[in-house]
Tab-separated table of C-alpha atoms and ligand atoms in Angstrom:
chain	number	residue	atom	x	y	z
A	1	UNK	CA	-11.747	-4.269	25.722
A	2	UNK	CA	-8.996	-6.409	24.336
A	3	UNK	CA	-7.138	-5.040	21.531
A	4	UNK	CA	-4.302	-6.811	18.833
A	5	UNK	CA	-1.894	-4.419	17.132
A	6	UNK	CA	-0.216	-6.747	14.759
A	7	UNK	CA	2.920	-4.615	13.701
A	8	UNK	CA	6.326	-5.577	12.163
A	9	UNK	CA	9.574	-6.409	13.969
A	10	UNK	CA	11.880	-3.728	15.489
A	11	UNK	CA	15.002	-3.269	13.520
A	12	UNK	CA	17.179	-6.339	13.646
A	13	UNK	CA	20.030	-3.385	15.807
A	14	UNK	CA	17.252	-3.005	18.312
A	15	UNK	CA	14.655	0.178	18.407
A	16	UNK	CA	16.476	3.586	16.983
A	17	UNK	CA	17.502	5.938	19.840
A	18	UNK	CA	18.420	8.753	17.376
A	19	UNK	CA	17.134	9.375	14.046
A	20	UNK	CA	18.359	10.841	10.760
A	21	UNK	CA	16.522	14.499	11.550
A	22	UNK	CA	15.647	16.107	14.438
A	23	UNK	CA	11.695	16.389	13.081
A	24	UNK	CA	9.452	16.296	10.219
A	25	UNK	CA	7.519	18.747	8.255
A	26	UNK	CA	4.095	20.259	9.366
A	27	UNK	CA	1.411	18.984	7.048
A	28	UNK	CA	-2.296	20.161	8.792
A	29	UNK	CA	-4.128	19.505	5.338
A	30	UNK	CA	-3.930	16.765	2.454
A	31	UNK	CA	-4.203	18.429	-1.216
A	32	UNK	CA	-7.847	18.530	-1.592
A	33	UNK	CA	-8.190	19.794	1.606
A	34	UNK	CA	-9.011	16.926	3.929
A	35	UNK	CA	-7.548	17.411	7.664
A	36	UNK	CA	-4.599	15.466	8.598
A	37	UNK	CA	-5.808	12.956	11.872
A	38	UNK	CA	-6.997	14.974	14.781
A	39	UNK	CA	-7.361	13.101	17.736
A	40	UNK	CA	-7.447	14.746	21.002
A	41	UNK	CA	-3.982	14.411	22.181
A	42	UNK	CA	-0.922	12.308	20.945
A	43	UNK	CA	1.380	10.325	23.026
A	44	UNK	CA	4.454	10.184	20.464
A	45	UNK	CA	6.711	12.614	19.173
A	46	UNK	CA	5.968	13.235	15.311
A	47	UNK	CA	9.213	11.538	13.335
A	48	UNK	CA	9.169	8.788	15.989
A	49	UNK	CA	9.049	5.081	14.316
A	50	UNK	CA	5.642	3.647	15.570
A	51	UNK	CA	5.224	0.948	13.070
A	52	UNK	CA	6.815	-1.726	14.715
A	53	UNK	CA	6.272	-4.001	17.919
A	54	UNK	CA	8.571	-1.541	20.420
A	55	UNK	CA	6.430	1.863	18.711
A	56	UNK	CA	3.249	0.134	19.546
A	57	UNK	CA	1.803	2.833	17.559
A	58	UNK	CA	2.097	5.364	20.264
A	59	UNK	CA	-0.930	3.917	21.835
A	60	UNK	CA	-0.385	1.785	24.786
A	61	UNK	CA	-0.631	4.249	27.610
A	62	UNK	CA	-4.183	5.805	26.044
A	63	UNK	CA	-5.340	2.246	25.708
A	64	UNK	CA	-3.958	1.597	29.504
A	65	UNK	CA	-5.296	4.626	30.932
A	66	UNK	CA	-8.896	3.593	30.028
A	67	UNK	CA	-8.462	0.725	31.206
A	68	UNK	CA	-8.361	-1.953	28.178
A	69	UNK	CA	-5.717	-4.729	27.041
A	70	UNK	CA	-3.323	-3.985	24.388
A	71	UNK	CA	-1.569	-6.901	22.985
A	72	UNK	CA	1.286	-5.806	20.257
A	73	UNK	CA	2.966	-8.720	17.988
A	74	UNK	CA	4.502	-9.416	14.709
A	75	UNK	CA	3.759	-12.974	15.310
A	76	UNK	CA	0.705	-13.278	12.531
A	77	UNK	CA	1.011	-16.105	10.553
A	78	UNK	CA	-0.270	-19.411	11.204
A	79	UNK	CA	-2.466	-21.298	13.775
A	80	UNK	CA	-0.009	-21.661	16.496
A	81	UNK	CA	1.017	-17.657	15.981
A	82	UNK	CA	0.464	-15.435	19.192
A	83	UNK	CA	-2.107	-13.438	16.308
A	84	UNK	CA	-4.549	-16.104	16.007
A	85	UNK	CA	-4.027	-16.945	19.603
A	86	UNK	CA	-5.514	-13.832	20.948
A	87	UNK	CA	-8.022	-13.470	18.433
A	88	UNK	CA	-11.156	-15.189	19.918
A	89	UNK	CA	-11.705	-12.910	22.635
A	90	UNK	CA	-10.591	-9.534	20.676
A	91	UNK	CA	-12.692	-6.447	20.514
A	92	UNK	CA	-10.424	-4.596	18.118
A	93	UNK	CA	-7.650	-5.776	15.594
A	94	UNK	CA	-5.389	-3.085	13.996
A	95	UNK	CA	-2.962	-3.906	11.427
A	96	UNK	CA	-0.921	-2.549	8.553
A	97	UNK	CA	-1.046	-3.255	5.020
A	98	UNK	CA	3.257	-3.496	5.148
A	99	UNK	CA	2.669	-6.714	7.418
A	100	UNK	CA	-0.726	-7.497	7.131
A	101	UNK	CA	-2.641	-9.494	9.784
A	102	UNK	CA	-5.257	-11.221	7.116
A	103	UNK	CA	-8.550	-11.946	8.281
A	104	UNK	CA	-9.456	-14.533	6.971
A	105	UNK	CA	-12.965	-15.885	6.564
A	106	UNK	CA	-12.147	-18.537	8.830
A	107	UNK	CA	-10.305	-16.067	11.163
A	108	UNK	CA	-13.442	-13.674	11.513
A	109	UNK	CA	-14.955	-16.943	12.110
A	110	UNK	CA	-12.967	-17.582	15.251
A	111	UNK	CA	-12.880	-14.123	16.572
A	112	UNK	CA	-16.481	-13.931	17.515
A	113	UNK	CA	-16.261	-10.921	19.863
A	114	UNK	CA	-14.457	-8.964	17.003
A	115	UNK	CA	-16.317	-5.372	16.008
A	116	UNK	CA	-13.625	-3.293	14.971
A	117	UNK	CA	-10.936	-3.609	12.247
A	118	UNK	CA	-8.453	-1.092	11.972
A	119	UNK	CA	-6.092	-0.932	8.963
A	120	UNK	CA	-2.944	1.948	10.273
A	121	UNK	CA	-2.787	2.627	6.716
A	122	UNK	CA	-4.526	2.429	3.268
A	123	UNK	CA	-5.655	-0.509	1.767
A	124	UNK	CA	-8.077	-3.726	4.043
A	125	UNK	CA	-8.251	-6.152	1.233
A	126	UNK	CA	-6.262	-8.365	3.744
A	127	UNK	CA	-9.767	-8.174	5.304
A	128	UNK	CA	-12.354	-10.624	3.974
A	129	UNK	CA	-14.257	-8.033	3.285
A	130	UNK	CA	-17.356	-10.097	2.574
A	131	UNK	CA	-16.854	-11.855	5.778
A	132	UNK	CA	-16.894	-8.248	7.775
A	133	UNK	CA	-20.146	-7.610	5.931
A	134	UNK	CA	-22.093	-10.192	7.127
A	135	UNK	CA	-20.844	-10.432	10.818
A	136	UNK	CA	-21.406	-6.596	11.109
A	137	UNK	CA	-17.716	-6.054	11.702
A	138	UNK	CA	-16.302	-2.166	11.325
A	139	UNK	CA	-13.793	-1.810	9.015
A	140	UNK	CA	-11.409	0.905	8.999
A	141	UNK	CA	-8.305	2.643	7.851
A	142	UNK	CA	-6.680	6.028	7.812
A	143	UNK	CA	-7.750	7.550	4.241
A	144	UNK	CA	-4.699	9.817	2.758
A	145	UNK	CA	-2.161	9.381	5.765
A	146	UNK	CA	0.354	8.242	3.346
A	147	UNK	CA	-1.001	8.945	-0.566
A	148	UNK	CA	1.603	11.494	-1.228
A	149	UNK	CA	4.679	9.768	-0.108
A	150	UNK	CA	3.563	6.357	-2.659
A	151	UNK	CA	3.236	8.885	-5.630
A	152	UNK	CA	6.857	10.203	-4.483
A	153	UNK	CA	7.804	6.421	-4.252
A	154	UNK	CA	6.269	5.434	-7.548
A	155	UNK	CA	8.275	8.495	-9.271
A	156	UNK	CA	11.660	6.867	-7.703
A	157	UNK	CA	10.693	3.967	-9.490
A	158	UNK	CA	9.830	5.019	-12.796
A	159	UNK	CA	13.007	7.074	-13.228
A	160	UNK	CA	15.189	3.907	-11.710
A	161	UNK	CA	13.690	1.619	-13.868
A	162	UNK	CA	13.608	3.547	-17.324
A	163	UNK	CA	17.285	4.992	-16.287
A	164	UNK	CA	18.917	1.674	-15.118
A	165	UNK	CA	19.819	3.460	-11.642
A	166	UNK	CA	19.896	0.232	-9.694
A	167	UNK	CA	22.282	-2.448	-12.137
A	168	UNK	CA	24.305	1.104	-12.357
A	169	UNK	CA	24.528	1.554	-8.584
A	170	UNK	CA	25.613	-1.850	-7.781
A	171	UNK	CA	28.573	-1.552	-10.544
A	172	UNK	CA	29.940	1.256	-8.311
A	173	UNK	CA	29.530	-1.222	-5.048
A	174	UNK	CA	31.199	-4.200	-7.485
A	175	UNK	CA	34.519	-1.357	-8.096
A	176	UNK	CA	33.550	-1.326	-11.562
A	177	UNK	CA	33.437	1.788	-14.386
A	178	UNK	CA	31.222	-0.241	-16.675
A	179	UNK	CA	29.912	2.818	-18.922
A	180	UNK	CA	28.616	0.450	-21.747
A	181	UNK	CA	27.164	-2.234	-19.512
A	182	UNK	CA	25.133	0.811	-17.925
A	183	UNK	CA	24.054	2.415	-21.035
A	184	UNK	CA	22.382	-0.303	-22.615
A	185	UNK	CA	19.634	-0.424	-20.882
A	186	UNK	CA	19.219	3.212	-19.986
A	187	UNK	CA	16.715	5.323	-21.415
A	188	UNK	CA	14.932	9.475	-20.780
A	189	UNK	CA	11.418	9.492	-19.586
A	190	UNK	CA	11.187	12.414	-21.721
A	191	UNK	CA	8.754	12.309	-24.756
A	192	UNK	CA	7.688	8.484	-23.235
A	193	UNK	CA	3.651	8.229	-22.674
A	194	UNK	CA	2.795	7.310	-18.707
A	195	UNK	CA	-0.179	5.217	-17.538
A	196	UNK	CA	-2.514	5.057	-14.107
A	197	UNK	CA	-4.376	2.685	-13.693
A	198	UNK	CA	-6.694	4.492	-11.378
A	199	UNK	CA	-6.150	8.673	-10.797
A	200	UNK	CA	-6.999	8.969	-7.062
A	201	UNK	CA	-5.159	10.112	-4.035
A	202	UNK	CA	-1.728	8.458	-5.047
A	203	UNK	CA	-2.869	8.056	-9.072
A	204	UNK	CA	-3.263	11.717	-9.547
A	205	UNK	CA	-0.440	12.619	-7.297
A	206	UNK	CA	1.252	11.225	-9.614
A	207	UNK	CA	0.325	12.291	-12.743
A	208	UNK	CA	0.549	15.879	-10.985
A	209	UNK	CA	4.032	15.457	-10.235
A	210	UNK	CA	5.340	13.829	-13.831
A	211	UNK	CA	3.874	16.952	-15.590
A	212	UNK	CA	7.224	19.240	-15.428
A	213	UNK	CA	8.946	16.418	-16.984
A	214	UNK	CA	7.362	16.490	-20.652
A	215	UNK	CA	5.897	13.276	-21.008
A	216	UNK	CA	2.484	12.350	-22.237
A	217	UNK	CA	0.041	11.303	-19.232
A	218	UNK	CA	-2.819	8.799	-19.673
A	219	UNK	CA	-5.271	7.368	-17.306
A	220	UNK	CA	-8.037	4.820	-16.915
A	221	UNK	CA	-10.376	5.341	-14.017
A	222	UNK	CA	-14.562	4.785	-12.796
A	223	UNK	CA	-15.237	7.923	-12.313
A	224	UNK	CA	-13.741	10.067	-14.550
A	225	UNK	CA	-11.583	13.527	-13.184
A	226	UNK	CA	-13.180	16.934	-13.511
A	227	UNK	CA	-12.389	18.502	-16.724
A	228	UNK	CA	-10.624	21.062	-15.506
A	229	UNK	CA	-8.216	18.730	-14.302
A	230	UNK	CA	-7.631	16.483	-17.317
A	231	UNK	CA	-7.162	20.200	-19.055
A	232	UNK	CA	-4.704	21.290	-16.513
A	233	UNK	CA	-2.567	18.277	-17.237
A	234	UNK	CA	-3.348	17.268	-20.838
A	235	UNK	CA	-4.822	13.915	-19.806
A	236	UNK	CA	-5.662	11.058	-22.300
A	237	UNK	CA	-8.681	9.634	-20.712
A	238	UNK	CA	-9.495	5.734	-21.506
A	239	UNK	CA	-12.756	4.165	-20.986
A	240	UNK	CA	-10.443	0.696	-20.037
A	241	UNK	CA	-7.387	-0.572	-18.923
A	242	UNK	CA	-6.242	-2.033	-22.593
A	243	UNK	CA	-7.426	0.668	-24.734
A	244	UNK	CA	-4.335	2.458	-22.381
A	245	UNK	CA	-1.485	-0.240	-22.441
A	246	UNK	CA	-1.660	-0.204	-26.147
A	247	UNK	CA	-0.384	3.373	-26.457
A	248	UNK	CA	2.123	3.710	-23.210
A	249	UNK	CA	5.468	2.957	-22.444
A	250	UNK	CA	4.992	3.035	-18.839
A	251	UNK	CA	1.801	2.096	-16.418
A	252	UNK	CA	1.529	2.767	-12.666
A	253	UNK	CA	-1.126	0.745	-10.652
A	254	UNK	CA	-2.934	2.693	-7.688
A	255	UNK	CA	-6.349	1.322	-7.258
A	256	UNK	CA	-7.211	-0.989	-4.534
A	257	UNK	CA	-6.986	-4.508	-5.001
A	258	UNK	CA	-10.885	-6.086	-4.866
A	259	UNK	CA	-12.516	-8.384	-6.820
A	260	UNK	CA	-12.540	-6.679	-10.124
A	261	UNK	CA	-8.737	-6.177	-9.956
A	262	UNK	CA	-7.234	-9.369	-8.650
A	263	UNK	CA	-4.742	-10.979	-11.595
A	264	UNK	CA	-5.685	-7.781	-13.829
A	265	UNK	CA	-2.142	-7.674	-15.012
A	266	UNK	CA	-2.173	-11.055	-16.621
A	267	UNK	CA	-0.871	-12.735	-19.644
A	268	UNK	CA	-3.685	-11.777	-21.835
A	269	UNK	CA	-3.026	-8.236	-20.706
A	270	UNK	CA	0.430	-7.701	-20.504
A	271	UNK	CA	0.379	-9.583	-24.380
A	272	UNK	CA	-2.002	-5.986	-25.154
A	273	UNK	CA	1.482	-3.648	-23.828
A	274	UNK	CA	4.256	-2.051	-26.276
A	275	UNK	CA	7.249	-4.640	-26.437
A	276	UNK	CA	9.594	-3.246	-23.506
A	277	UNK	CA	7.309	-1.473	-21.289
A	278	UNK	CA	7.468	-0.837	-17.765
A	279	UNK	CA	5.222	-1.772	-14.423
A	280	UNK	CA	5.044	0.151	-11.465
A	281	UNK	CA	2.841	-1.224	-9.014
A	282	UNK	CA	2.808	-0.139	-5.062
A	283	UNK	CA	-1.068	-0.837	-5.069
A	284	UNK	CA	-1.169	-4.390	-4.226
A	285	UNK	CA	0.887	-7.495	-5.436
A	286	UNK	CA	-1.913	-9.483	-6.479
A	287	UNK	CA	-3.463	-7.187	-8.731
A	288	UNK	CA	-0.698	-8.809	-11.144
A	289	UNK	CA	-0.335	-12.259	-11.590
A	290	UNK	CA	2.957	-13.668	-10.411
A	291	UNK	CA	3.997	-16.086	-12.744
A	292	UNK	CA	2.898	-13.923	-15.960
A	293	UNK	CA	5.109	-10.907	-14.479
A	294	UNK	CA	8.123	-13.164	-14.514
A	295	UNK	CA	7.724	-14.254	-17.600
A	296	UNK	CA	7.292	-11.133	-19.339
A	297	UNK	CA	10.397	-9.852	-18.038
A	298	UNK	CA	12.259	-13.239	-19.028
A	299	UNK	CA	10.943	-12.707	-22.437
A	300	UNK	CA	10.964	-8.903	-22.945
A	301	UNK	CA	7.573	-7.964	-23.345
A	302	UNK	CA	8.051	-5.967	-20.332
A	303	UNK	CA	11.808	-4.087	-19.719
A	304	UNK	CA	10.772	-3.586	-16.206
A	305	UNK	CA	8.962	-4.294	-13.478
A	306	UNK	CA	9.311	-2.186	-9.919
A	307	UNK	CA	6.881	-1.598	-6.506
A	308	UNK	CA	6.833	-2.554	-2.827
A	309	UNK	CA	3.930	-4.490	-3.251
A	310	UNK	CA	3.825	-8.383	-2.896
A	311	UNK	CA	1.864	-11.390	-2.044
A	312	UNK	CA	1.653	-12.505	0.476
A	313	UNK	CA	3.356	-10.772	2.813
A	314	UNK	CA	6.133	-11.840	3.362
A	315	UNK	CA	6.699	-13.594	0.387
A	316	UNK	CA	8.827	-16.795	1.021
A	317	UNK	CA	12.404	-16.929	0.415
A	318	UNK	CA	11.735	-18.129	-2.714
A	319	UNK	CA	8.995	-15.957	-3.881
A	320	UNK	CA	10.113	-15.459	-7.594
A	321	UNK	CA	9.940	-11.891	-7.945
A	322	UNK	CA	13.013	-11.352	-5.496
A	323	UNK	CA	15.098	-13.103	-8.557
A	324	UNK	CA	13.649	-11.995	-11.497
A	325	UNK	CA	15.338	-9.684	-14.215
A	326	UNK	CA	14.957	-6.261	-14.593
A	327	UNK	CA	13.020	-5.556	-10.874
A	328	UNK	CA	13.573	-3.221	-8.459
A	329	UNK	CA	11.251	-3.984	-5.566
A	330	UNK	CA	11.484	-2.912	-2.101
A	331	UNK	CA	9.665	-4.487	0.978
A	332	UNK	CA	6.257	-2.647	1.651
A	333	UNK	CA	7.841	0.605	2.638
A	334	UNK	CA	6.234	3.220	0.225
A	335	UNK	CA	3.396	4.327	2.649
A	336	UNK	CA	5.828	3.783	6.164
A	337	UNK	CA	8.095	6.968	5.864
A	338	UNK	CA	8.503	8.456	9.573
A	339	UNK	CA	5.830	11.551	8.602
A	340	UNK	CA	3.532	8.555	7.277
A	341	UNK	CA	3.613	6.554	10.481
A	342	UNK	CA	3.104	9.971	12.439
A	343	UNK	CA	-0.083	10.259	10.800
A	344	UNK	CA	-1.510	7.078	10.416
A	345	UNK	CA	-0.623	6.219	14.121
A	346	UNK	CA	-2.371	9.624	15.026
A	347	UNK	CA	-5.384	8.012	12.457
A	348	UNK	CA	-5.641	4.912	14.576
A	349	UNK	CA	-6.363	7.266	17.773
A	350	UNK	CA	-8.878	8.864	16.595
A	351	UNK	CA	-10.742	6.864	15.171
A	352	UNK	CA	-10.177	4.884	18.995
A	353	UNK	CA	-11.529	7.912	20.521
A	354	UNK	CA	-14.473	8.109	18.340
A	355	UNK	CA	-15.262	4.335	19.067
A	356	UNK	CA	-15.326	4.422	22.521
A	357	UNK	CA	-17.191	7.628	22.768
A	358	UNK	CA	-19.302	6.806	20.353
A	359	UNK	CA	-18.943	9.237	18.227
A	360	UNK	CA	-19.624	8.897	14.712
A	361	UNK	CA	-15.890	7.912	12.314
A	362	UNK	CA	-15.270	9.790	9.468
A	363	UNK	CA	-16.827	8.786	6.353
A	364	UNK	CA	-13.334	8.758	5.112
A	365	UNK	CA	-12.323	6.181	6.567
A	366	UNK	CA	-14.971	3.681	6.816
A	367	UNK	CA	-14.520	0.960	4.401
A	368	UNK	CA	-17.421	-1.185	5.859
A	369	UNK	CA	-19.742	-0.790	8.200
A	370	UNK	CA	-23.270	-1.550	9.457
A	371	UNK	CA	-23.164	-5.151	7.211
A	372	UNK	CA	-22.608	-2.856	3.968
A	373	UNK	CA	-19.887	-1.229	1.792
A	374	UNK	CA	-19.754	2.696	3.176
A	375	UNK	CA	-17.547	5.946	3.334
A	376	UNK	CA	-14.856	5.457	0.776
A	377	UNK	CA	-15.530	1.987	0.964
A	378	UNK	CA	-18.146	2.304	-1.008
A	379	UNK	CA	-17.059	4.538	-3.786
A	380	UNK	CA	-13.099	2.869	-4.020
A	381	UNK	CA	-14.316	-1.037	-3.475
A	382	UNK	CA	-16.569	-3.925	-4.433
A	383	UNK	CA	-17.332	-6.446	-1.819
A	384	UNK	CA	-15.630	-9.593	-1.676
A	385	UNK	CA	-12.010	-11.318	-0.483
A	386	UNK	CA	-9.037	-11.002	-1.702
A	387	UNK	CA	-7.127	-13.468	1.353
A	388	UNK	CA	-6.964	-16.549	-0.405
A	389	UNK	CA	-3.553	-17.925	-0.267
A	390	UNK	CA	-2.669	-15.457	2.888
A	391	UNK	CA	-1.350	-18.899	4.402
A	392	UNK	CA	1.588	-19.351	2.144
A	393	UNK	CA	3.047	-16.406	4.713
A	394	UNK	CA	3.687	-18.700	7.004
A	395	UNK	CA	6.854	-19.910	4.582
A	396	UNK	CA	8.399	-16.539	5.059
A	397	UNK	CA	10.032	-18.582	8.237
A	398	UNK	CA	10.680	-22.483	7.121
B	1	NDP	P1	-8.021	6.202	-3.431
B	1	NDP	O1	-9.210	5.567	-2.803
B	1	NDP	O2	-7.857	7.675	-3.384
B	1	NDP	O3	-7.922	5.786	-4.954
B	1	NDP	C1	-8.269	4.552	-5.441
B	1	NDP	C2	-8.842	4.771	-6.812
B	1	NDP	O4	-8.951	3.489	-7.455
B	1	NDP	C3	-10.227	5.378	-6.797
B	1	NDP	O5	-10.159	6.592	-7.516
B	1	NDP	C4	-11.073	4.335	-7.519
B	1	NDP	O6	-11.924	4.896	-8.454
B	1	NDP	C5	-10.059	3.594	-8.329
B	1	NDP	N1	-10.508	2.257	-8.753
B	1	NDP	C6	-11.127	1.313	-8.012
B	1	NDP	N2	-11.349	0.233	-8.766
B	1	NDP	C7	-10.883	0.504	-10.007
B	1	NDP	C8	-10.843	-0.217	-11.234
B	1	NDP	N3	-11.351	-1.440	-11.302
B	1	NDP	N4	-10.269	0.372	-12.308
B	1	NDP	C9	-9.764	1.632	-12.234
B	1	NDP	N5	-9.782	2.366	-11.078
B	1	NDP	C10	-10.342	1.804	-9.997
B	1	NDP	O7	-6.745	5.484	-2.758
B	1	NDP	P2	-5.210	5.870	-2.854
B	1	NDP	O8	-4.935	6.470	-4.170
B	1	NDP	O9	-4.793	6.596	-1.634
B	1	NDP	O10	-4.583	4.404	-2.759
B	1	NDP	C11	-4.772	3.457	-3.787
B	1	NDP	C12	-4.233	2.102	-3.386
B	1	NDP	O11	-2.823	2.166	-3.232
B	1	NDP	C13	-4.729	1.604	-2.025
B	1	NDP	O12	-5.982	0.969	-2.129
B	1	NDP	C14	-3.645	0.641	-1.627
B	1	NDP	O13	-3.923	-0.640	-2.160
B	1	NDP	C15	-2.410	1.198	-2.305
B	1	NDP	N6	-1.504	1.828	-1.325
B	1	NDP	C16	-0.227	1.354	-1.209
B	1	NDP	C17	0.640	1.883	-0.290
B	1	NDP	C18	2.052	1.423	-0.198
B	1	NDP	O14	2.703	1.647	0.820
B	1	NDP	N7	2.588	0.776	-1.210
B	1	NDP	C19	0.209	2.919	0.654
B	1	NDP	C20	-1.114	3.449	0.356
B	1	NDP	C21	-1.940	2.871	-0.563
B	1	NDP	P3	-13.398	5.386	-8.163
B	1	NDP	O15	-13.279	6.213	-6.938
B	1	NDP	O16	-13.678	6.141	-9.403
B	1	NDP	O17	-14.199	4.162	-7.954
């Protein structure tokens, strides 16, 4: 079988030959007691980075060994790019949601021999997922490998933003003492009321770990938690999103971005929020709308706006949230920590194992399969695609 691992570029000082630590923690279990990956055996040491094009994701001698292709590139963007060059005669294509290969409708189109879609991470609405459905293609990623470390991200960012970390940083960097300048945007989280949009793997991880610091949690969601739950944290369930802007000072996003929540963050929404709120959004860029983020932090309505989430990705040069007021973005990094990559690489082998032994996949991880919605797929999405403007990627370059 032929298989594309679209991954992103080494570091520009060449692949690490030392890291930071000598290892990372043991985690066998996730918190409701889901295994970490098990696939039969491992090529890679844990703490290795496997993300990117040298890493390959640990998997080129398993793949080699049984005797199939593996092609690795960050080249994805574009007809001319080595990606859409390999893809019509591709069994498998595994990507990550930090530099997303997006299959297109017209891509799945071209890849006719494609059965297998592999997302090393969470999140495959850079799939057409209506597109997979109706040419029967598997769709895939590696439910939970990297939940906890976003909800550790999105705390980072809720504490930079409301305390003015980053403006404050950069006076030290500028030589500067600037006490007052520092101040007046600064605020406590304390006594402030927080809001998910969504409570599940990352959305209640969340909520879970703001508890100790005395604010007020909220949270919009399907299905709603057990009660013991919204007890345990003295939860303010709301049936919808604006019935929970209305009351809080700061919202997280952390549901998947699908039909239903594409541009939910819009004008007419973020007109619903408390003058000077904050976003946090690591879900997916496009679950706000661009232009109406920008302006709401030009005009006020929102104080700040932070997450690792854009679109597309990469955003051009001049993709206007790198120049905005009051931001603190990152690149996609918050699911692509060393311990992260360990397990979603480890993810992407066994769910390689199970497909060529055909053995069943977890229902974890399926997103779609058999021409339908299934495993989480089915409970966390609605069908549909959510590619449409992938292309403007390809300006990340000119
Ligand atoms: P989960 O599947 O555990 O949680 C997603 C939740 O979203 C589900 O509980 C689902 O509810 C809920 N949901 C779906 N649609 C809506 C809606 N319209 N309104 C409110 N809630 C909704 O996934 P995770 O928590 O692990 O991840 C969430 C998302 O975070 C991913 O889909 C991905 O986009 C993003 N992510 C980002 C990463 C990063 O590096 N920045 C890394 C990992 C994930 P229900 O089940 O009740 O339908």
């Amino acid at each position: 079988m032929k298989i594309i691992a679209v991954l992103y570029d080494d570091p520009v000082n060449g692949y690490p030959k030392t890291y930071a630590r000598d290892g990372i923690p043991k985690i066998e279990r996730y918190p409701d007691g889901q295994t970490v990956p098990t696939p039969k055996k491992i090529d890679f040491k844990p703490g290795q980075l496997l993300g990117c094009v040298s890493g390959e994701l640990g998997l080129r001698k398993f793949l080699e060994d049984l005797g199939h292709t593996l092609i690795v590139t960050s080249d994805k963007d574009g007809a001319n790019s080595v990606f859409e060059r390999e893809l019509p005669d591709a069994d498998i294509v595994i990507s990550q949601p930090f530099w997303p290969a997006y299959l297109t409708k017209e891509r799945i189109a071209k890849a006719r021999k494609l059965k297998l879609a592999i997302t090393a991470g969470i999140g495959s609405d850079h799939v057409d997922l209506q597109a997979a459905i109706d040419r029967g293609i598997t769709v895939t990623e590696i439910t939970y490998c990297n939940s906890i470390g976003v909800a550790e991200h999105i705390v980072m960012m809720i504490l930079a933003l409301i305390r003015n970390y980053i403006p404050s940083y950069q006076w030290v960097i500028d030589q500067g003492w600037n006490i007052a300048d520092c101040a007046e945007r600064s605020y406590d989280l304390e006594g402030m009321h927080v809001g998910t949009v969504a409570a599940g793997h990352i959305g209640l991880a969340v909520l879970r770990r703001l508890k100790p610091f005395d604010v007020k949690l909220h949270y919009t969601e399907r299905h709603r938690l057990p009660e013991n739950i919204e007890k345990d944290l003295n939860l303010t369930y709301h049936p919808d999103v604006e019935s929970m802007v209305r009351v809080c000072d700061v919202i997280t996003i952390n549901c998947p971005l699908h039909a239903e929540t594409e541009h939910m963050f819009n004008d007419a929404l973020i007109s619903k929020m408390k003058r000077g709120s904050y976003i946090i959004n690591t879900a997916r860029g496009k679950i706000c709308d661009r232009e109406a983020i920008v302006r709401a932090l030009e005009s006020g309505q929102l104080a700040g706006y932070a997450g690792d989430v854009w679109f597309p990705q990469p955003p051009p040069k001049d993709h206007p949230w790198r120049t905005m007021p009051h931001h603190g973005m990152t690149p996609h990094i918050a699911g692509t920590s060393l311990p992260a990559q360990t397990r979603y690489a480890a993810g992407v082998r066994e769910i390689l194992e199970c497909w060529f032994e055909r053995r069943p996949i977890r229902d974890e991880y399926l997103i779609v399969d058999g021409g339908k919605l299934a495993g989480i797929g089915a409970h966390s999405y609605i069908a549909g695609d959510t590619t449409r403007g992938s292309e403007e990627a390809t300006r990340f370059n000119s």
